[in-house]
mmCIF file of C-alpha atoms in Angstrom:
data_model
loop_
_atom_site.group_PDB
_atom_site.id
_atom_site.type_symbol
_atom_site.label_atom_id
_atom_site.label_comp_id
_atom_site.label_asym_id
_atom_site.label_seq_id
_atom_site.Cartn_x
_atom_site.Cartn_y
_atom_site.Cartn_z
ATOM 1 C CA MET W 7 -26.728 33.260 -19.992
ATOM 2 C CA GLU W 8 -24.932 30.317 -18.455
ATOM 3 C CA THR W 9 -24.579 30.476 -14.687
ATOM 4 C CA PHE W 10 -22.027 28.435 -12.760
ATOM 5 C CA VAL W 11 -22.996 27.457 -9.251
ATOM 6 C CA GLY W 12 -19.940 26.596 -7.212
ATOM 7 C CA PRO W 13 -19.668 24.398 -4.127
ATOM 8 C CA VAL W 14 -21.679 25.506 -1.120
ATOM 9 C CA PRO W 15 -19.409 26.600 1.759
ATOM 10 C CA ALA W 16 -19.727 24.257 4.737
ATOM 11 C CA ASP W 17 -20.470 27.136 7.103
ATOM 12 C CA LEU W 18 -23.407 28.461 5.053
ATOM 13 C CA PRO W 19 -26.155 25.936 6.009
ATOM 14 C CA PRO W 20 -25.808 26.616 9.780
ATOM 15 C CA LEU W 21 -26.043 30.346 9.062
ATOM 16 C CA LEU W 22 -29.215 29.791 7.027
ATOM 17 C CA ASP W 23 -30.667 27.776 9.910
ATOM 18 C CA GLN W 24 -29.903 30.672 12.227
ATOM 19 C CA VAL W 25 -31.413 33.298 9.912
ATOM 20 C CA PHE W 26 -34.576 31.333 9.146
ATOM 21 C CA SER W 27 -34.889 29.580 12.548
ATOM 22 C CA THR W 28 -35.131 26.177 10.863
ATOM 23 C CA ASP W 29 -33.653 24.111 13.714
ATOM 24 C CA GLY W 30 -30.823 22.514 11.727
ATOM 25 C CA LEU W 31 -32.838 21.714 8.572
ATOM 26 C CA PHE W 32 -30.391 23.297 6.120
ATOM 27 C CA LYS W 33 -27.443 21.634 7.853
ATOM 28 C CA ARG W 34 -29.090 18.188 7.704
ATOM 29 C CA LEU W 35 -29.998 18.618 4.026
ATOM 30 C CA TYR W 36 -26.455 19.763 3.279
ATOM 31 C CA GLU W 37 -24.971 16.701 5.016
ATOM 32 C CA GLU W 38 -27.310 14.362 3.115
ATOM 33 C CA ILE W 39 -26.452 15.929 -0.249
ATOM 34 C CA MET W 40 -22.726 15.840 0.466
ATOM 35 C CA ALA W 41 -22.924 12.175 1.454
ATOM 36 C CA GLN W 42 -24.647 11.044 -1.744
ATOM 37 C CA SER W 43 -21.426 11.041 -3.789
ATOM 38 C CA PHE W 44 -19.679 8.660 -1.376
ATOM 39 C CA PRO W 45 -19.881 4.828 -1.527
ATOM 40 C CA GLU W 46 -22.666 3.264 0.501
ATOM 41 C CA HIS W 47 -20.374 2.022 3.270
ATOM 42 C CA SER W 48 -18.913 5.519 3.648
ATOM 43 C CA ARG W 49 -22.378 7.077 3.747
ATOM 44 C CA LYS W 50 -23.322 4.855 6.677
ATOM 45 C CA ARG W 51 -20.288 6.033 8.581
ATOM 46 C CA MET W 52 -20.947 9.674 7.722
ATOM 47 C CA LYS W 53 -24.473 9.419 9.092
ATOM 48 C CA LEU W 54 -23.087 8.171 12.390
ATOM 49 C CA GLU W 55 -20.289 10.729 12.763
ATOM 50 C CA PRO W 56 -22.460 13.803 13.516
ATOM 51 C CA ARG W 57 -24.369 11.796 16.161
ATOM 52 C CA ALA W 58 -21.290 10.320 17.818
ATOM 53 C CA ILE W 59 -20.396 11.217 21.377
ATOM 54 C CA ALA W 60 -17.091 9.332 21.037
ATOM 55 C CA ILE W 61 -14.931 8.401 18.043
ATOM 56 C CA ALA W 62 -11.801 6.261 18.218
ATOM 57 C CA GLU W 63 -9.635 5.775 15.122
ATOM 58 C CA TRP W 64 -6.653 3.702 14.099
ATOM 59 C CA SER W 65 -4.871 4.475 10.830
ATOM 60 C CA PRO W 66 -1.810 2.545 9.619
ATOM 61 C CA THR W 67 -1.504 4.161 6.159
ATOM 62 C CA VAL W 68 -2.732 7.771 5.953
ATOM 63 C CA VAL W 69 -3.814 10.615 8.212
ATOM 64 C CA PRO W 70 -7.485 9.978 9.094
ATOM 65 C CA GLY W 71 -9.967 11.997 7.037
ATOM 66 C CA LEU W 72 -11.200 13.943 10.062
ATOM 67 C CA LEU W 73 -7.677 15.343 10.532
ATOM 68 C CA GLN W 74 -6.537 15.858 6.951
ATOM 69 C CA THR W 75 -5.639 19.265 5.562
ATOM 70 C CA ALA W 76 -7.021 20.304 2.180
ATOM 71 C CA GLY W 77 -3.580 19.950 0.582
ATOM 72 C CA TYR W 78 -3.059 16.457 1.989
ATOM 73 C CA ALA W 79 -6.546 15.344 0.908
ATOM 74 C CA TYR W 80 -5.989 16.792 -2.577
ATOM 75 C CA ALA W 81 -2.712 14.859 -2.962
ATOM 76 C CA LEU W 82 -4.429 11.606 -2.007
ATOM 77 C CA PHE W 83 -7.361 12.208 -4.350
ATOM 78 C CA ARG W 84 -5.068 13.220 -7.223
ATOM 79 C CA GLU W 85 -2.954 10.091 -6.848
ATOM 80 C CA GLY W 86 -6.034 7.894 -6.521
ATOM 81 C CA ASP W 87 -7.719 9.295 -9.644
ATOM 82 C CA PRO W 88 -5.152 10.718 -12.104
ATOM 83 C CA ARG W 89 -7.838 11.426 -14.746
ATOM 84 C CA ALA W 90 -10.062 13.515 -12.475
ATOM 85 C CA SER W 91 -10.534 17.173 -13.381
ATOM 86 C CA GLU W 92 -9.527 19.956 -11.026
ATOM 87 C CA GLU W 93 -13.207 20.717 -10.449
ATOM 88 C CA GLU W 94 -13.913 17.119 -9.472
ATOM 89 C CA LEU W 95 -10.959 17.084 -7.101
ATOM 90 C CA ALA W 96 -12.015 20.386 -5.548
ATOM 91 C CA LYS W 97 -15.464 18.978 -4.820
ATOM 92 C CA LYS W 98 -13.968 15.854 -3.227
ATOM 93 C CA VAL W 99 -11.679 17.943 -1.042
ATOM 94 C CA GLN W 100 -14.558 20.186 0.027
ATOM 95 C CA LYS W 101 -16.658 17.180 1.014
ATOM 96 C CA ARG W 102 -13.807 15.789 3.085
ATOM 97 C CA MET W 103 -13.268 19.125 4.807
ATOM 98 C CA ALA W 104 -17.003 19.389 5.533
ATOM 99 C CA ARG W 105 -16.846 16.142 7.517
ATOM 100 C CA GLN W 106 -14.494 17.815 9.964
ATOM 101 C CA ASP W 107 -17.286 20.046 11.254
ATOM 102 C CA VAL W 108 -18.070 17.307 13.788
ATOM 103 C CA LEU W 109 -14.803 18.135 15.609
ATOM 104 C CA SER W 110 -15.207 21.907 15.584
ATOM 105 C CA GLY W 111 -18.763 22.336 16.837
ATOM 106 C CA SER W 112 -19.863 23.532 20.252
ATOM 107 C CA SER W 113 -20.068 19.950 21.568
ATOM 108 C CA PRO W 114 -17.463 17.810 19.760
ATOM 109 C CA PRO W 115 -17.209 14.078 20.469
ATOM 110 C CA ASP W 116 -14.460 12.599 22.585
ATOM 111 C CA PHE W 117 -11.911 11.832 19.876
ATOM 112 C CA SER W 118 -9.090 9.319 20.220
ATOM 113 C CA VAL W 119 -6.769 8.560 17.333
ATOM 114 C CA ILE W 120 -3.722 6.338 16.893
ATOM 115 C CA ILE W 121 -1.555 6.916 13.819
ATOM 116 C CA CYS W 122 1.306 4.713 12.711
ATOM 117 C CA GLU W 123 4.681 6.456 12.701
ATOM 118 C CA SER W 124 5.042 5.555 9.012
ATOM 119 C CA VAL W 125 2.093 7.862 8.238
ATOM 120 C CA LEU W 126 4.002 10.813 9.669
ATOM 121 C CA ARG W 127 7.146 9.985 7.698
ATOM 122 C CA ARG W 128 5.448 9.300 4.351
ATOM 123 C CA ASN W 129 5.844 12.310 2.030
ATOM 124 C CA VAL W 130 2.334 12.980 0.743
ATOM 125 C CA GLY W 131 2.046 15.980 -1.563
ATOM 126 C CA GLY W 132 5.575 17.277 -0.981
ATOM 127 C CA PRO W 133 7.404 18.898 1.959
ATOM 128 C CA GLU W 134 5.147 21.966 2.240
ATOM 129 C CA VAL W 135 1.969 19.872 2.328
ATOM 130 C CA MET W 136 3.476 17.583 4.955
ATOM 131 C CA ARG W 137 4.619 20.488 7.135
ATOM 132 C CA GLU W 138 1.102 21.882 7.046
ATOM 133 C CA GLN W 139 -0.369 18.464 7.812
ATOM 134 C CA LEU W 140 1.971 17.814 10.732
ATOM 135 C CA ALA W 141 1.200 21.282 12.121
ATOM 136 C CA ALA W 142 -2.517 20.476 11.835
ATOM 137 C CA LEU W 143 -1.981 17.273 13.808
ATOM 138 C CA LEU W 144 -0.270 19.257 16.541
ATOM 139 C CA HIS W 145 -3.221 21.641 16.618
ATOM 140 C CA HIS W 146 -5.775 18.839 16.808
ATOM 141 C CA GLY W 147 -3.751 16.962 19.409
ATOM 142 C CA ALA W 148 -3.775 20.023 21.665
ATOM 143 C CA GLN W 149 -7.566 20.109 21.841
ATOM 144 C CA PRO W 150 -8.977 19.051 25.234
ATOM 145 C CA THR W 151 -11.395 16.559 23.664
ATOM 146 C CA THR W 152 -8.717 14.869 21.530
ATOM 147 C CA VAL W 153 -6.130 12.250 22.444
ATOM 148 C CA LEU W 154 -3.638 11.697 19.630
ATOM 149 C CA GLN W 155 -1.042 8.924 19.890
ATOM 150 C CA VAL W 156 1.625 7.581 17.565
ATOM 151 C CA LEU W 157 2.331 3.873 17.219
ATOM 152 C CA PRO W 158 6.123 3.670 16.775
ATOM 153 C CA LEU W 159 7.704 1.562 14.066
ATOM 154 C CA SER W 160 9.416 -0.393 16.835
ATOM 155 C CA ALA W 161 6.067 -1.707 18.109
ATOM 156 C CA GLY W 162 5.432 -5.382 17.573
ATOM 157 C CA THR W 163 2.569 -7.180 15.897
ATOM 158 C CA HIS W 164 -0.985 -6.429 16.967
ATOM 159 C CA GLY W 165 -4.554 -7.390 16.191
ATOM 160 C CA LEU W 166 -5.348 -4.456 13.888
ATOM 161 C CA MET W 167 -2.605 -4.818 11.292
ATOM 162 C CA ASP W 168 -5.039 -5.630 8.470
ATOM 163 C CA GLY W 169 -6.355 -2.076 8.005
ATOM 164 C CA SER W 170 -7.827 1.083 9.439
ATOM 165 C CA MET W 171 -10.686 1.085 11.931
ATOM 166 C CA SER W 172 -13.067 3.525 13.597
ATOM 167 C CA ILE W 173 -15.210 2.947 16.679
ATOM 168 C CA LEU W 174 -18.254 5.214 16.757
ATOM 169 C CA THR W 175 -20.400 5.515 19.869
ATOM 170 C CA THR W 176 -23.707 7.387 19.876
ATOM 171 C CA ALA W 177 -25.809 8.397 22.868
ATOM 172 C CA ASP W 178 -28.707 6.202 21.771
ATOM 173 C CA GLY W 179 -26.935 3.006 20.779
ATOM 174 C CA GLN W 180 -24.116 0.527 21.212
ATOM 175 C CA PRO W 181 -20.721 1.212 19.609
ATOM 176 C CA VAL W 182 -20.336 0.243 15.973
ATOM 177 C CA ILE W 183 -17.108 -0.282 14.075
ATOM 178 C CA TYR W 184 -16.179 0.885 10.606
ATOM 179 C CA THR W 185 -13.325 -0.880 8.845
ATOM 180 C CA GLU W 186 -11.840 0.186 5.539
ATOM 181 C CA GLY W 187 -9.593 -1.242 2.857
ATOM 182 C CA ILE W 188 -8.782 -0.309 -0.728
ATOM 183 C CA ARG W 189 -12.089 0.874 -2.241
ATOM 184 C CA SER W 190 -14.057 -1.129 0.305
ATOM 185 C CA GLY W 191 -15.410 -0.773 3.789
ATOM 186 C CA ALA W 192 -17.867 -2.277 6.219
ATOM 187 C CA ILE W 193 -19.955 -1.370 9.236
ATOM 188 C CA ILE W 194 -19.731 -3.976 12.011
ATOM 189 C CA ASP W 195 -22.376 -3.984 14.732
ATOM 190 C CA GLU W 196 -22.370 -7.609 15.881
ATOM 191 C CA PRO W 197 -21.765 -7.261 19.660
ATOM 192 C CA SER W 198 -19.122 -9.961 20.126
ATOM 193 C CA THR W 199 -17.080 -8.748 17.144
ATOM 194 C CA VAL W 200 -17.351 -5.147 18.318
ATOM 195 C CA ARG W 201 -16.090 -6.169 21.778
ATOM 196 C CA HIS W 202 -13.195 -8.144 20.276
ATOM 197 C CA LEU W 203 -12.059 -5.304 17.988
ATOM 198 C CA SER W 204 -12.550 -2.698 20.718
ATOM 199 C CA ARG W 205 -10.295 -4.751 22.967
ATOM 200 C CA SER W 206 -7.680 -4.851 20.195
ATOM 201 C CA TYR W 207 -7.875 -1.065 20.042
ATOM 202 C CA ASP W 208 -7.334 -0.845 23.805
ATOM 203 C CA VAL W 209 -4.233 -3.033 23.471
ATOM 204 C CA LEU W 210 -2.986 -0.817 20.641
ATOM 205 C CA THR W 211 -3.496 2.252 22.821
ATOM 206 C CA ALA W 212 -1.230 0.695 25.451
ATOM 207 C CA ALA W 213 1.444 -0.041 22.832
ATOM 208 C CA ALA W 214 1.376 3.481 21.371
ATOM 209 C CA LEU W 215 3.501 6.374 22.596
ATOM 210 C CA ALA W 216 2.044 8.522 25.358
ATOM 211 C CA ARG W 217 0.209 11.670 24.367
ATOM 212 C CA ASP W 218 3.048 14.071 25.203
ATOM 213 C CA VAL W 219 5.707 11.822 23.673
ATOM 214 C CA SER W 220 3.644 11.561 20.487
ATOM 215 C CA THR W 221 3.427 15.351 20.368
ATOM 216 C CA CYS W 222 7.209 15.628 20.702
ATOM 217 C CA MET W 223 7.741 13.198 17.822
ATOM 218 C CA ILE W 224 5.375 15.134 15.548
ATOM 219 C CA GLN W 225 7.010 18.411 16.556
ATOM 220 C CA LYS W 226 10.484 17.117 15.688
ATOM 221 C CA LEU W 227 9.272 15.801 12.319
ATOM 222 C CA THR W 228 7.639 19.169 11.627
ATOM 223 C CA GLU W 229 10.885 21.015 12.335
ATOM 224 C CA ALA W 230 12.891 18.568 10.214
ATOM 225 C CA SER W 231 10.554 18.681 7.202
#
């Protein structure tokens, strides 16, 4: 008899750790297995995320993975790989959703994110998917450990126009930066470069809309969609 084993729910490993008193073993093994299907540069980032005490993100093109809904992620994966089967896409979406556990645990990192206004206006997956995604951004932005800002289209040039960037800070090390382009990415840990890019992020924060104004913009777009 053929048996199909489906994807493991992300909340199962922590429950197994609790039942068997394994001090996070099942959760760590689950994270390692989930990471294996990602490119090497992404795996490095994913190893840092659960250890981060602070994460700062800038995204000029899409909603950052840590904030994506399943429908939004599916639309991106489908467009990026038209020949993928539904099963393959479902696995990719599940892996992306599993990454978001870092924001929903008992001690989430301080999370700052700046999203370009164009990301909010770009119709990914259709009106229903975008309404759900915008509502999710409002939910995330209301969390006490999250600061979500929108960079308006009227903003001028800045030092991070070349692509997306994440700054990850762990309790036991200096901040490192992850940059990403089309099918490529890199971890940057050289101190002077990290300082330079971190400063560019600070400048971008000053140019972005205030937290409450950003929320109002997203709310209006949600109502209009």
